[in-house]
mmCIF file of C-alpha atoms in Angstrom:
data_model
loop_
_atom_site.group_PDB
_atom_site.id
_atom_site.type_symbol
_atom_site.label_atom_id
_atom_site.label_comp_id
_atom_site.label_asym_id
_atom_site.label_seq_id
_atom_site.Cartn_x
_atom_site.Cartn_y
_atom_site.Cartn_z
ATOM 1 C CA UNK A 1 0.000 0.000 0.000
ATOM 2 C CA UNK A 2 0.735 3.875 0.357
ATOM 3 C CA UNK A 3 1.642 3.787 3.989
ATOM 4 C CA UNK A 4 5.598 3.269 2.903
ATOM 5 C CA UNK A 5 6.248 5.593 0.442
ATOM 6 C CA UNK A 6 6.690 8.781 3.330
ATOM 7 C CA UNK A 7 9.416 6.250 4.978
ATOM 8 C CA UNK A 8 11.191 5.667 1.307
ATOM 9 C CA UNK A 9 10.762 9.471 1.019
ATOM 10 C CA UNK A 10 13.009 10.647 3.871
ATOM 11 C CA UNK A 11 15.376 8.160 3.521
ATOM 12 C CA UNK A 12 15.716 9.825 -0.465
ATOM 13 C CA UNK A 13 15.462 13.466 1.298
ATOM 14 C CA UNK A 14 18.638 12.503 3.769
ATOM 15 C CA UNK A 15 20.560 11.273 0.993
ATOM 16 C CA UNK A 16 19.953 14.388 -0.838
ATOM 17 C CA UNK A 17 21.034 16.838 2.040
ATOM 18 C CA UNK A 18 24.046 15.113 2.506
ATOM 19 C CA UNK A 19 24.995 15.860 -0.916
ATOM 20 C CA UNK A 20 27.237 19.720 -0.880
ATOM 21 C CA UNK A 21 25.125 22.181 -2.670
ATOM 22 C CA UNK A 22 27.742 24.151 -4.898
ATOM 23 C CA UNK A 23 25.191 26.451 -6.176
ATOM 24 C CA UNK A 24 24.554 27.807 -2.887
ATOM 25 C CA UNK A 25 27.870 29.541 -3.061
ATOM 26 C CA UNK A 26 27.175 31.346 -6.359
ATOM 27 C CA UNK A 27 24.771 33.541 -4.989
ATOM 28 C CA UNK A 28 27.644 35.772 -3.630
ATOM 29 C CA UNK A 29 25.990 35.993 -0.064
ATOM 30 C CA UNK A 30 28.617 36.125 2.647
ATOM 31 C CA UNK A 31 28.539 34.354 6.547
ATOM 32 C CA UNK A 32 26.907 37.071 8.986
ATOM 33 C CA UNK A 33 29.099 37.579 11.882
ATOM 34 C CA UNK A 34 28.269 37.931 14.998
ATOM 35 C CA UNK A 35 29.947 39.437 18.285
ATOM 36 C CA UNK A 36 28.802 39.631 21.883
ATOM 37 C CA UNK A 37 29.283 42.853 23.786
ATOM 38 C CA UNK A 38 28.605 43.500 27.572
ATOM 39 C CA UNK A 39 28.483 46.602 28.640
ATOM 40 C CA UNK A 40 27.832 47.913 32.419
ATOM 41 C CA UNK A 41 25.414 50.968 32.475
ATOM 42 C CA UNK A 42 23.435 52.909 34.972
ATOM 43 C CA UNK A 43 20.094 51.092 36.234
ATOM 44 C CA UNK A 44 17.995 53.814 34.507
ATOM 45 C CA UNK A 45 19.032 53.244 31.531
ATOM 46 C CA UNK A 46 16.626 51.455 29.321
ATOM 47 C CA UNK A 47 16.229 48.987 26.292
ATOM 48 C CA UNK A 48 14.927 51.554 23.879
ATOM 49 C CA UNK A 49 17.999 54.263 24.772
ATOM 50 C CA UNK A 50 20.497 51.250 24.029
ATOM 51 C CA UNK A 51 18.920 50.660 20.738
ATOM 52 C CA UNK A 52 18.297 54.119 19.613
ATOM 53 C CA UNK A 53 22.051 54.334 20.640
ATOM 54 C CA UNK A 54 23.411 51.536 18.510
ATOM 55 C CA UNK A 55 20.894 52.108 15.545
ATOM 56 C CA UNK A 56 23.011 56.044 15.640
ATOM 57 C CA UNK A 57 26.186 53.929 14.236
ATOM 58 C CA UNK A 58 26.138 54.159 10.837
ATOM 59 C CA UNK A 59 28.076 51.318 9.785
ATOM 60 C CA UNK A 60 26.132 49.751 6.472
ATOM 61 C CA UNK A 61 27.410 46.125 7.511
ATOM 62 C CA UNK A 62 25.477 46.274 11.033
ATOM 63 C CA UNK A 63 22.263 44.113 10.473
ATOM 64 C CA UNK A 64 21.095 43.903 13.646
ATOM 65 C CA UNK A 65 21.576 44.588 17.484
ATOM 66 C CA UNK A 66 19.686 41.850 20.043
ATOM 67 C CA UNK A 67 19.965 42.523 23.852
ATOM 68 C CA UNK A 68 20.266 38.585 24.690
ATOM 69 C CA UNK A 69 21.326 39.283 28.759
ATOM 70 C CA UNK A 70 20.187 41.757 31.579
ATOM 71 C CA UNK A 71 22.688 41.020 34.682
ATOM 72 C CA UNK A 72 21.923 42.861 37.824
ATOM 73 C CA UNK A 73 24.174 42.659 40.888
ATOM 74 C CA UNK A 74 22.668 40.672 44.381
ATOM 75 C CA UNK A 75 21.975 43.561 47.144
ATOM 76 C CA UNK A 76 24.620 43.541 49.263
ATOM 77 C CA UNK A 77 27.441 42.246 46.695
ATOM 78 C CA UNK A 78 30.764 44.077 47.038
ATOM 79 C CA UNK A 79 33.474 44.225 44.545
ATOM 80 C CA UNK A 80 31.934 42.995 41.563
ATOM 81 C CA UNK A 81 32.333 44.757 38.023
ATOM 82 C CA UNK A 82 28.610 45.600 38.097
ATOM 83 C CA UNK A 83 28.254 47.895 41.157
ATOM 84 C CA UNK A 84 25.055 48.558 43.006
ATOM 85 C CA UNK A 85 22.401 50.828 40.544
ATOM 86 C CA UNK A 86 24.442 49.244 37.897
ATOM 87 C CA UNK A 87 23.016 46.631 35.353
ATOM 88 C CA UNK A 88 25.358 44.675 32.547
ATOM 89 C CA UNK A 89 23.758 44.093 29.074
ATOM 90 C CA UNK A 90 24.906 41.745 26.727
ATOM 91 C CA UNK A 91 23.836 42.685 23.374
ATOM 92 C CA UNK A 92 24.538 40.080 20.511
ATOM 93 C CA UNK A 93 25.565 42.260 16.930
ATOM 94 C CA UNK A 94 25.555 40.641 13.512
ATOM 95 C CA UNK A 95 27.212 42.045 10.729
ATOM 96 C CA UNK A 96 27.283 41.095 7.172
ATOM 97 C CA UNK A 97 28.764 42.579 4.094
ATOM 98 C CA UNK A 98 26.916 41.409 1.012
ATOM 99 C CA UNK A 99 30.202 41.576 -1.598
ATOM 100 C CA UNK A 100 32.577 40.555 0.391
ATOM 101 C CA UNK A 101 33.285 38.739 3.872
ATOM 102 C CA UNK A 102 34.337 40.560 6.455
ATOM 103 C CA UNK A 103 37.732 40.811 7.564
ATOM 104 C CA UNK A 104 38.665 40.884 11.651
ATOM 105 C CA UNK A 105 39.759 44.883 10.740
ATOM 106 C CA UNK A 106 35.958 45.492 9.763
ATOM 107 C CA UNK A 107 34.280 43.620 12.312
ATOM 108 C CA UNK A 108 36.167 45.635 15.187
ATOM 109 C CA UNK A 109 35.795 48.629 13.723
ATOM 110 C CA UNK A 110 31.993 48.601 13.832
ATOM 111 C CA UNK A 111 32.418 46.696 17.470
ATOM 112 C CA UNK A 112 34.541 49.318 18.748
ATOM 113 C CA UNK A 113 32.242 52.070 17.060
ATOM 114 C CA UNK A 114 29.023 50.909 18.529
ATOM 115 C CA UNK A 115 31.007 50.706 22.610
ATOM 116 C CA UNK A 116 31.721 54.079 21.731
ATOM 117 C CA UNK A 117 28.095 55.614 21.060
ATOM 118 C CA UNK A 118 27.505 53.571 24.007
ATOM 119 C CA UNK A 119 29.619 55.364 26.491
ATOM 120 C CA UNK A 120 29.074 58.539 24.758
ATOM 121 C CA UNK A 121 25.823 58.670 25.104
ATOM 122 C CA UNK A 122 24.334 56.246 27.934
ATOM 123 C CA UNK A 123 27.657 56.264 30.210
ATOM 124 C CA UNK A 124 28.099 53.179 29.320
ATOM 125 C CA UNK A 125 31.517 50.712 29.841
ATOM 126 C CA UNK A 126 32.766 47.683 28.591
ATOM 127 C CA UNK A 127 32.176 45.068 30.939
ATOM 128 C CA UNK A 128 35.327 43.362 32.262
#
């Protein structure tokens, strides 16, 4: 009957995406890149003023900013590198240039670009 062919099907479909897909590389689009950045700022700041900060770099291969991480320090904690009315944000950037990949130059350019509208405009520091 019927009832096999979905089981002869899948077996077909892993064979298939095992096999390397050279067209895929024709299309000219290049690996995003991502990079994690945690920055310590004051406890008022918010999401939206992190955002609005980071969206201010004009960098054309920034795709997108994520905050991924809010760390706040325990009451009573002493000595820490996120001090009390302090919180540590971990936002997650991915970059892409579409003609050509990215070189380590490029990528810290934009990473050291978007720290600094950080601490220029929110106080912000890297976090150590």
């Amino acid at each position: 009957g019927w009832s096999h062919a979905p089981v002869l099907f899948e077996l077909l479909l892993d064979a298939v995406l095992q096999q390397p897909l050279p067209q895929a590389q024709s299309l000219g689009r290049h690996q995003p890149v991502q990079r994690d950045l945690a920055v310590v700022v004051p406890e008022a700041v918010t999401h939206a003023a992190v955002m609005a900060a980071i969206e201010g770099v004009h960098y054309p291969w920034l795709r997108e900013a994520v905050l991924f991480d809010v760390y706040r320090p325990k009451s009573g904690a002493v000595g820490g590198t996120v001090a009390a009315g302090e919180k540590s944000l971990a936002v997650r950037l991915t970059l892409e240039r579409h003609d050509a990949n990215l070189t380590d130059a490029e990528i810290d350019g934009v990473v050291q670009a978007v720290l600094q509208a950080l601490q220029r405009t929110l106080g912000a520091r890297l976090r150590a």
